[in-house]
Amino acid sequence: MGKTKTKLIDDSLPQDQEVKKEAPKSKPKDELVEKLKAELGIGAEEPQRKPEPKTVTSSETKQKEEKKPAKQKTQAEKSKPRSKKYQEAVKDLDKSKTYPLTEAIELTKKFSYTKFNGTLEAHINTHHAGIRGLVSLPFATGKKLTILAFGKGADQSGADLVGDEATIEEVSKGKINFDLVVTTPEWMPKLAKVAKNLGPRGLMPNPKNGTITDDLKKAVGSFQAGKTEFKTESKAAVIHIGLGKLNQPTQELAANIKTLFMTIGKTKVKKLSLTPTMGPSVKVDLASI
């Protein structure tokens, strides 16, 4: 007998062939599934979108552009130059200098550019706030005070308003306007009811300033002749007061200023400047008063 030949079978090749054969079979199946999903709208995934960068619209840009000129306009308004009349008046004035009282009054008159007869105004910076009182100017400013009088003889005193108990009720409700209150001593207990209304305004009668008196006619006459109220502003240590008309003689205006300073107290005053109704301010040398 001859030898039996053993044939080795290599199954790797058929496996490769089998894989190659199976792969094409699965492809149509996958395509069919995907087609069905597409038709039914199942499992459709949208591609992930990247966040779009924020863009500025034309309207927003326009708004920003509109805001900028507005800001520039405000700054321009703040730095708006004075009028030509003011510039013409101030060109010969040394604003860093203080002038003797008489010269300061003359310069204030010179630099006024109103067509009407203006007022000489004093602006007084004090060392502290809360200063107030009444001053009898030797040369009246022409400003008339509205005077309210209480007590015997009030109706014959020449006061603008004659008060009674009904008037006190009106005062408590703020229904009546006046610049000054004068009274006889016997009416003070009744006026105590409105002390909270009169006190904060500096209108509560006081014997020191002559508003409590037995002679109402004399008191009213003196106040109408030239007594003027002065007081610092509520939030600043400065007094603004008119001291006469610009057409008054300089010596009369100087006398009014000196009287005011004596009444306030020179030690309470920090600095003083004079101004016309329209025109630049002139600084006064306090040593000249």
GROMACS .gro file of N, CA and C in nm, residues 56-173:
model
  354
   56VAL      N    1  -2.325   9.341   1.724
   56VAL     CA    2  -2.390   9.467   1.761
   56VAL      C    3  -2.473   9.513   1.642
   57THR      N    4  -2.601   9.532   1.666
   57THR     CA    5  -2.690   9.573   1.558
   57THR      C    6  -2.666   9.719   1.524
   58SER      N    7  -2.714   9.757   1.409
   58SER     CA    8  -2.695   9.895   1.365
   58SER      C    9  -2.769   9.993   1.456
   59SER      N   10  -2.886   9.948   1.510
   59SER     CA   11  -2.964  10.035   1.599
   59SER      C   12  -2.890  10.061   1.728
   60GLU      N   13  -2.823   9.953   1.780
   60GLU     CA   14  -2.747   9.970   1.904
   60GLU      C   15  -2.628  10.063   1.882
   61THR      N   16  -2.563  10.046   1.766
   61THR     CA   17  -2.451  10.134   1.733
   61THR      C   18  -2.497  10.279   1.723
   62LYS      N   19  -2.614  10.298   1.665
   62LYS     CA   20  -2.669  10.432   1.649
   62LYS      C   21  -2.698  10.496   1.784
   63GLN      N   22  -2.753  10.412   1.877
   63GLN     CA   23  -2.784  10.463   2.011
   63GLN      C   24  -2.657  10.507   2.083
   64LYS      N   25  -2.549  10.426   2.070
   64LYS     CA   26  -2.423  10.462   2.134
   64LYS      C   27  -2.367  10.591   2.076
   65GLU      N   28  -2.379  10.604   1.943
   65GLU     CA   29  -2.329  10.724   1.879
   65GLU      C   30  -2.408  10.847   1.921
   66GLU      N   31  -2.541  10.827   1.945
   66GLU     CA   32  -2.624  10.938   1.987
   66GLU      C   33  -2.594  10.979   2.130
   67LYS      N   34  -2.556  10.883   2.215
   67LYS     CA   35  -2.526  10.914   2.355
   67LYS      C   36  -2.398  10.995   2.368
   68LYS      N   37  -2.298  10.966   2.289
   68LYS     CA   38  -2.169  11.035   2.299
   68LYS      C   39  -2.183  11.185   2.275
   69PRO      N   40  -2.250  11.227   2.167
   69PRO     CA   41  -2.265  11.371   2.147
   69PRO      C   42  -2.341  11.437   2.260
   70ALA      N   43  -2.439  11.364   2.321
   70ALA     CA   44  -2.516  11.421   2.431
   70ALA      C   45  -2.425  11.454   2.547
   71LYS      N   46  -2.331  11.362   2.577
   71LYS     CA   47  -2.236  11.384   2.687
   71LYS      C   48  -2.145  11.501   2.655
   72GLN      N   49  -2.098  11.507   2.531
   72GLN     CA   50  -2.011  11.616   2.490
   72GLN      C   51  -2.085  11.749   2.495
   73LYS      N   52  -2.214  11.745   2.465
   73LYS     CA   53  -2.294  11.866   2.467
   73LYS      C   54  -2.307  11.919   2.609
   74THR      N   55  -2.327  11.825   2.703
   74THR     CA   56  -2.338  11.865   2.843
   74THR      C   57  -2.210  11.932   2.891
   75GLN      N   58  -2.095  11.874   2.856
   75GLN     CA   59  -1.967  11.932   2.895
   75GLN      C   60  -1.947  12.068   2.830
   76ALA      N   61  -1.995  12.080   2.707
   76ALA     CA   62  -1.982  12.207   2.637
   76ALA      C   63  -2.066  12.315   2.703
   77GLU      N   64  -2.186  12.273   2.750
   77GLU     CA   65  -2.273  12.368   2.817
   77GLU      C   66  -2.210  12.418   2.946
   78LYS      N   67  -2.143  12.324   3.019
   78LYS     CA   68  -2.079  12.363   3.144
   78LYS      C   69  -1.969  12.465   3.121
   79SER      N   70  -1.898  12.452   3.011
   79SER     CA   71  -1.788  12.542   2.981
   79SER      C   72  -1.831  12.656   2.888
   80LYS      N   73  -1.960  12.681   2.882
   80LYS     CA   74  -2.012  12.785   2.794
   80LYS      C   75  -1.960  12.921   2.838
   81PRO      N   76  -1.904  12.998   2.748
   81PRO     CA   77  -1.846  13.127   2.786
   81PRO      C   78  -1.954  13.226   2.829
   82ARG      N   79  -1.913  13.323   2.910
   82ARG     CA   80  -2.004  13.429   2.954
   82ARG      C   81  -2.045  13.516   2.835
   83SER      N   82  -2.147  13.597   2.858
   83SER     CA   83  -2.195  13.684   2.752
   83SER      C   84  -2.089  13.789   2.716
   84LYS      N   85  -2.106  13.848   2.601
   84LYS     CA   86  -2.012  13.951   2.554
   84LYS      C   87  -2.012  14.071   2.648
   85LYS      N   88  -2.131  14.105   2.700
   85LYS     CA   89  -2.140  14.218   2.792
   85LYS      C   90  -2.061  14.191   2.920
   86TYR      N   91  -2.072  14.066   2.969
   86TYR     CA   92  -1.998  14.030   3.090
   86TYR      C   93  -1.847  14.035   3.064
   87GLN      N   94  -1.805  13.977   2.953
   87GLN     CA   95  -1.662  13.976   2.919
   87GLN      C   96  -1.608  14.118   2.902
   88GLU      N   97  -1.688  14.205   2.844
   88GLU     CA   98  -1.647  14.344   2.826
   88GLU      C   99  -1.632  14.414   2.961
   89ALA      N  100  -1.725  14.380   3.053
   89ALA     CA  101  -1.722  14.444   3.185
   89ALA      C  102  -1.607  14.395   3.271
   90VAL      N  103  -1.572  14.267   3.257
   90VAL     CA  104  -1.474  14.207   3.348
   90VAL      C  105  -1.329  14.222   3.300
   91LYS      N  106  -1.308  14.266   3.177
   91LYS     CA  107  -1.171  14.268   3.123
   91LYS      C  108  -1.079  14.364   3.198
   92ASP      N  109  -1.137  14.469   3.260
   92ASP     CA  110  -1.055  14.566   3.335
   92ASP      C  111  -1.053  14.537   3.485
   93LEU      N  112  -1.108  14.421   3.525
   93LEU     CA  113  -1.115  14.387   3.667
   93LEU      C  114  -1.015  14.278   3.702
   94ASP      N  115  -0.936  14.302   3.805
   94ASP     CA  116  -0.844  14.201   3.855
   94ASP      C  117  -0.918  14.118   3.960
   95LYS      N  118  -0.963  13.999   3.921
   95LYS     CA  119  -1.047  13.917   4.010
   95LYS      C  120  -0.969  13.855   4.125
   96SER      N  121  -0.837  13.860   4.118
   96SER     CA  122  -0.756  13.805   4.226
   96SER      C  123  -0.728  13.909   4.335
   97LYS      N  124  -0.769  14.031   4.310
   97LYS     CA  125  -0.738  14.142   4.401
   97LYS      C  126  -0.858  14.177   4.488
   98THR      N  127  -0.831  14.223   4.612
   98THR     CA  128  -0.936  14.279   4.697
   98THR      C  129  -0.921  14.431   4.696
   99TYR      N  130  -1.036  14.501   4.692
   99TYR     CA  131  -1.035  14.646   4.680
   99TYR      C  132  -1.087  14.712   4.807
  100PRO      N  133  -1.040  14.832   4.837
  100PRO     CA  134  -1.098  14.908   4.949
  100PRO      C  135  -1.247  14.929   4.926
  101LEU      N  136  -1.324  14.941   5.034
  101LEU     CA  137  -1.471  14.943   5.024
  101LEU      C  138  -1.523  15.046   4.924
  102THR      N  139  -1.478  15.170   4.936
  102THR     CA  140  -1.530  15.275   4.847
  102THR      C  141  -1.499  15.245   4.700
  103GLU      N  142  -1.376  15.202   4.673
  103GLU     CA  143  -1.338  15.168   4.535
  103GLU      C  144  -1.418  15.048   4.484
  104ALA      N  145  -1.442  14.951   4.570
  104ALA     CA  146  -1.519  14.832   4.531
  104ALA      C  147  -1.661  14.870   4.491
  105ILE      N  148  -1.722  14.964   4.564
  105ILE     CA  149  -1.857  15.010   4.530
  105ILE      C  150  -1.856  15.080   4.395
  106GLU      N  151  -1.757  15.167   4.371
  106GLU     CA  152  -1.747  15.239   4.243
  106GLU      C  153  -1.729  15.141   4.127
  107LEU      N  154  -1.646  15.040   4.146
  107LEU     CA  155  -1.625  14.940   4.040
  107LEU      C  156  -1.752  14.860   4.014
  108THR      N  157  -1.825  14.828   4.118
  108THR     CA  158  -1.951  14.754   4.102
  108THR      C  159  -2.050  14.834   4.018
  109LYS      N  160  -2.057  14.963   4.044
  109LYS     CA  161  -2.143  15.050   3.964
  109LYS      C  162  -2.096  15.053   3.818
  110LYS      N  163  -1.966  15.064   3.800
  110LYS     CA  164  -1.908  15.074   3.666
  110LYS      C  165  -1.934  14.948   3.583
  111PHE      N  166  -1.924  14.831   3.646
  111PHE     CA  167  -1.933  14.705   3.573
  111PHE      C  168  -2.077  14.656   3.554
  112SER      N  169  -2.175  14.728   3.609
  112SER     CA  170  -2.315  14.689   3.588
  112SER      C  171  -2.354  14.719   3.444
  113TYR      N  172  -2.418  14.622   3.378
  113TYR     CA  173  -2.457  14.645   3.238
  113TYR      C  174  -2.608  14.630   3.215
  114THR      N  175  -2.688  14.652   3.319
  114THR     CA  176  -2.833  14.653   3.301
  114THR      C  177  -2.878  14.791   3.254
  115LYS      N  178  -2.989  14.794   3.182
  115LYS     CA  179  -3.044  14.922   3.136
  115LYS      C  180  -3.125  14.989   3.246
  116PHE      N  181  -3.168  14.909   3.346
  116PHE     CA  182  -3.245  14.965   3.458
  116PHE      C  183  -3.152  14.988   3.577
  117ASN      N  184  -3.206  15.054   3.678
  117ASN     CA  185  -3.128  15.082   3.799
  117ASN      C  186  -3.118  14.956   3.884
  118GLY      N  187  -3.003  14.891   3.880
  118GLY     CA  188  -2.986  14.764   3.951
  118GLY      C  189  -2.964  14.781   4.100
  119THR      N  190  -2.951  14.667   4.167
  119THR     CA  191  -2.931  14.663   4.312
  119THR      C  192  -2.786  14.629   4.344
  120LEU      N  193  -2.733  14.692   4.449
  120LEU     CA  194  -2.602  14.654   4.500
  120LEU      C  195  -2.623  14.536   4.595
  121GLU      N  196  -2.569  14.420   4.558
  121GLU     CA  197  -2.587  14.300   4.638
  121GLU      C  198  -2.456  14.264   4.708
  122ALA      N  199  -2.468  14.222   4.833
  122ALA     CA  200  -2.351  14.177   4.910
  122ALA      C  201  -2.360  14.027   4.930
  123HIS      N  202  -2.249  13.958   4.908
  123HIS     CA  203  -2.240  13.814   4.932
  123HIS      C  204  -2.132  13.794   5.038
  124ILE      N  205  -2.176  13.754   5.156
  124ILE     CA  206  -2.088  13.749   5.273
  124ILE      C  207  -2.067  13.605   5.315
  125ASN      N  208  -1.944  13.559   5.309
  125ASN     CA  209  -1.909  13.425   5.359
  125ASN      C  210  -1.873  13.437   5.507
  126THR      N  211  -1.942  13.359   5.590
  126THR     CA  212  -1.918  13.363   5.734
  126THR      C  213  -1.844  13.237   5.779
  127HIS      N  214  -1.795  13.240   5.902
  127HIS     CA  215  -1.718  13.127   5.954
  127HIS      C  216  -1.807  13.009   5.991
  128HIS      N  217  -1.936  13.033   6.010
  128HIS     CA  218  -2.028  12.923   6.040
  128HIS      C  219  -2.169  12.964   5.998
  129ALA      N  220  -2.255  12.863   5.981
  129ALA     CA  221  -2.395  12.888   5.942
  129ALA      C  222  -2.478  12.918   6.066
  130GLY      N  223  -2.607  12.945   6.045
  130GLY     CA  224  -2.697  12.970   6.157
  130GLY      C  225  -2.697  13.114   6.205
  131ILE      N  226  -2.642  13.205   6.126
  131ILE     CA  227  -2.641  13.347   6.163
  131ILE      C  228  -2.763  13.415   6.100
  132ARG      N  229  -2.838  13.487   6.182
  132ARG     CA  230  -2.954  13.559   6.131
  132ARG      C  231  -2.989  13.673   6.224
  133GLY      N  232  -3.060  13.771   6.171
  133GLY     CA  233  -3.099  13.885   6.253
  133GLY      C  234  -3.160  13.994   6.169
  134LEU      N  235  -3.180  14.110   6.229
  134LEU     CA  236  -3.236  14.227   6.161
  134LEU      C  237  -3.139  14.343   6.175
  135VAL      N  238  -3.129  14.420   6.071
  135VAL     CA  239  -3.039  14.535   6.074
  135VAL      C  240  -3.117  14.659   6.026
  136SER      N  241  -3.096  14.770   6.096
  136SER     CA  242  -3.156  14.897   6.056
  136SER      C  243  -3.055  14.972   5.971
  137LEU      N  244  -3.075  14.969   5.842
  137LEU     CA  245  -2.983  15.037   5.751
  137LEU      C  246  -3.008  15.187   5.756
  138PRO      N  247  -2.904  15.267   5.762
  138PRO     CA  248  -2.924  15.412   5.768
  138PRO      C  249  -2.986  15.470   5.641
  139PHE      N  250  -2.965  15.401   5.529
  139PHE     CA  251  -3.023  15.446   5.402
  139PHE      C  252  -3.102  15.328   5.343
  140ALA      N  253  -3.234  15.339   5.353
  140ALA     CA  254  -3.323  15.228   5.321
  140ALA      C  255  -3.303  15.179   5.178
  141THR      N  256  -3.322  15.048   5.160
  141THR     CA  257  -3.304  14.985   5.028
  141THR      C  258  -3.428  14.996   4.942
  142GLY      N  259  -3.540  15.034   5.004
  142GLY     CA  260  -3.663  15.043   4.927
  142GLY      C  261  -3.746  14.916   4.932
  143LYS      N  262  -3.691  14.808   4.988
  143LYS     CA  263  -3.768  14.684   4.999
  143LYS      C  264  -3.862  14.692   5.118
  144LYS      N  265  -3.988  14.670   5.095
  144LYS     CA  266  -4.089  14.682   5.200
  144LYS      C  267  -4.117  14.546   5.263
  145LEU      N  268  -4.109  14.542   5.397
  145LEU     CA  269  -4.140  14.419   5.469
  145LEU      C  270  -4.289  14.407   5.492
  146THR      N  271  -4.341  14.286   5.484
  146THR     CA  272  -4.481  14.259   5.521
  146THR      C  273  -4.482  14.227   5.670
  147ILE      N  274  -4.542  14.318   5.749
  147ILE     CA  275  -4.536  14.308   5.895
  147ILE      C  276  -4.670  14.263   5.951
  148LEU      N  277  -4.665  14.165   6.040
  148LEU     CA  278  -4.782  14.114   6.111
  148LEU      C  279  -4.771  14.158   6.257
  149ALA      N  280  -4.874  14.227   6.309
  149ALA     CA  281  -4.870  14.280   6.445
  149ALA      C  282  -4.981  14.219   6.530
  150PHE      N  283  -4.947  14.187   6.656
  150PHE     CA  284  -5.042  14.135   6.754
  150PHE      C  285  -5.042  14.227   6.877
  151GLY      N  286  -5.161  14.250   6.932
  151GLY     CA  287  -5.170  14.324   7.058
  151GLY      C  288  -5.247  14.454   7.048
  152LYS      N  289  -5.258  14.519   7.162
  152LYS     CA  290  -5.332  14.645   7.170
  152LYS      C  291  -5.266  14.752   7.084
  153GLY      N  292  -5.345  14.815   7.000
  153GLY     CA  293  -5.294  14.919   6.912
  153GLY      C  294  -5.239  14.867   6.780
  154ALA      N  295  -5.253  14.736   6.755
  154ALA     CA  296  -5.201  14.678   6.630
  154ALA      C  297  -5.270  14.737   6.508
  155ASP      N  298  -5.401  14.767   6.523
  155ASP     CA  299  -5.475  14.820   6.409
  155ASP      C  300  -5.437  14.965   6.378
  156GLN      N  301  -5.370  15.032   6.471
  156GLN     CA  302  -5.327  15.170   6.449
  156GLN      C  303  -5.175  15.182   6.428
  157SER      N  304  -5.108  15.066   6.420
  157SER     CA  305  -4.961  15.066   6.415
  157SER      C  306  -4.904  15.089   6.276
  158GLY      N  307  -4.987  15.071   6.174
  158GLY     CA  308  -4.937  15.081   6.037
  158GLY      C  309  -4.888  14.948   5.982
  159ALA      N  310  -4.909  14.839   6.058
  159ALA     CA  311  -4.868  14.706   6.012
  159ALA      C  312  -4.953  14.662   5.894
  160ASP      N  313  -4.898  14.579   5.810
  160ASP     CA  314  -4.972  14.529   5.693
  160ASP      C  315  -5.083  14.433   5.735
  161LEU      N  316  -5.058  14.355   5.839
  161LEU     CA  317  -5.155  14.256   5.886
  161LEU      C  318  -5.175  14.272   6.036
  162VAL      N  319  -5.301  14.268   6.079
  162VAL     CA  320  -5.334  14.276   6.221
  162VAL      C  321  -5.379  14.138   6.266
  163GLY      N  322  -5.311  14.084   6.365
  163GLY     CA  323  -5.337  13.947   6.406
  163GLY      C  324  -5.432  13.934   6.524
  164ASP      N  325  -5.504  13.822   6.526
  164ASP     CA  326  -5.587  13.783   6.640
  164ASP      C  327  -5.574  13.632   6.658
  165GLU      N  328  -5.661  13.573   6.739
  165GLU     CA  329  -5.649  13.429   6.764
  165GLU      C  330  -5.676  13.347   6.638
  166ALA      N  331  -5.765  13.396   6.552
  166ALA     CA  332  -5.790  13.325   6.426
  166ALA      C  333  -5.666  13.330   6.336
  167THR      N  334  -5.592  13.440   6.343
  167THR     CA  335  -5.468  13.452   6.265
  167THR      C  336  -5.365  13.351   6.311
  168ILE      N  337  -5.359  13.329   6.443
  168ILE     CA  338  -5.264  13.231   6.497
  168ILE      C  339  -5.295  13.092   6.439
  169GLU      N  340  -5.421  13.061   6.425
  169GLU     CA  341  -5.460  12.932   6.366
  169GLU      C  342  -5.415  12.924   6.220
  170GLU      N  343  -5.427  13.035   6.148
  170GLU     CA  344  -5.382  13.038   6.008
  170GLU      C  345  -5.230  13.022   5.998
  171VAL      N  346  -5.159  13.082   6.093
  171VAL     CA  347  -5.012  13.070   6.096
  171VAL      C  348  -4.972  12.924   6.117
  172SER      N  349  -5.044  12.855   6.207
  172SER     CA  350  -5.011  12.715   6.236
  172SER      C  351  -5.032  12.625   6.115
  173LYS      N  352  -5.121  12.666   6.025
  173LYS     CA  353  -5.150  12.587   5.905
  173LYS      C  354  -5.071  12.637   5.783
   0.00000   0.00000   0.00000
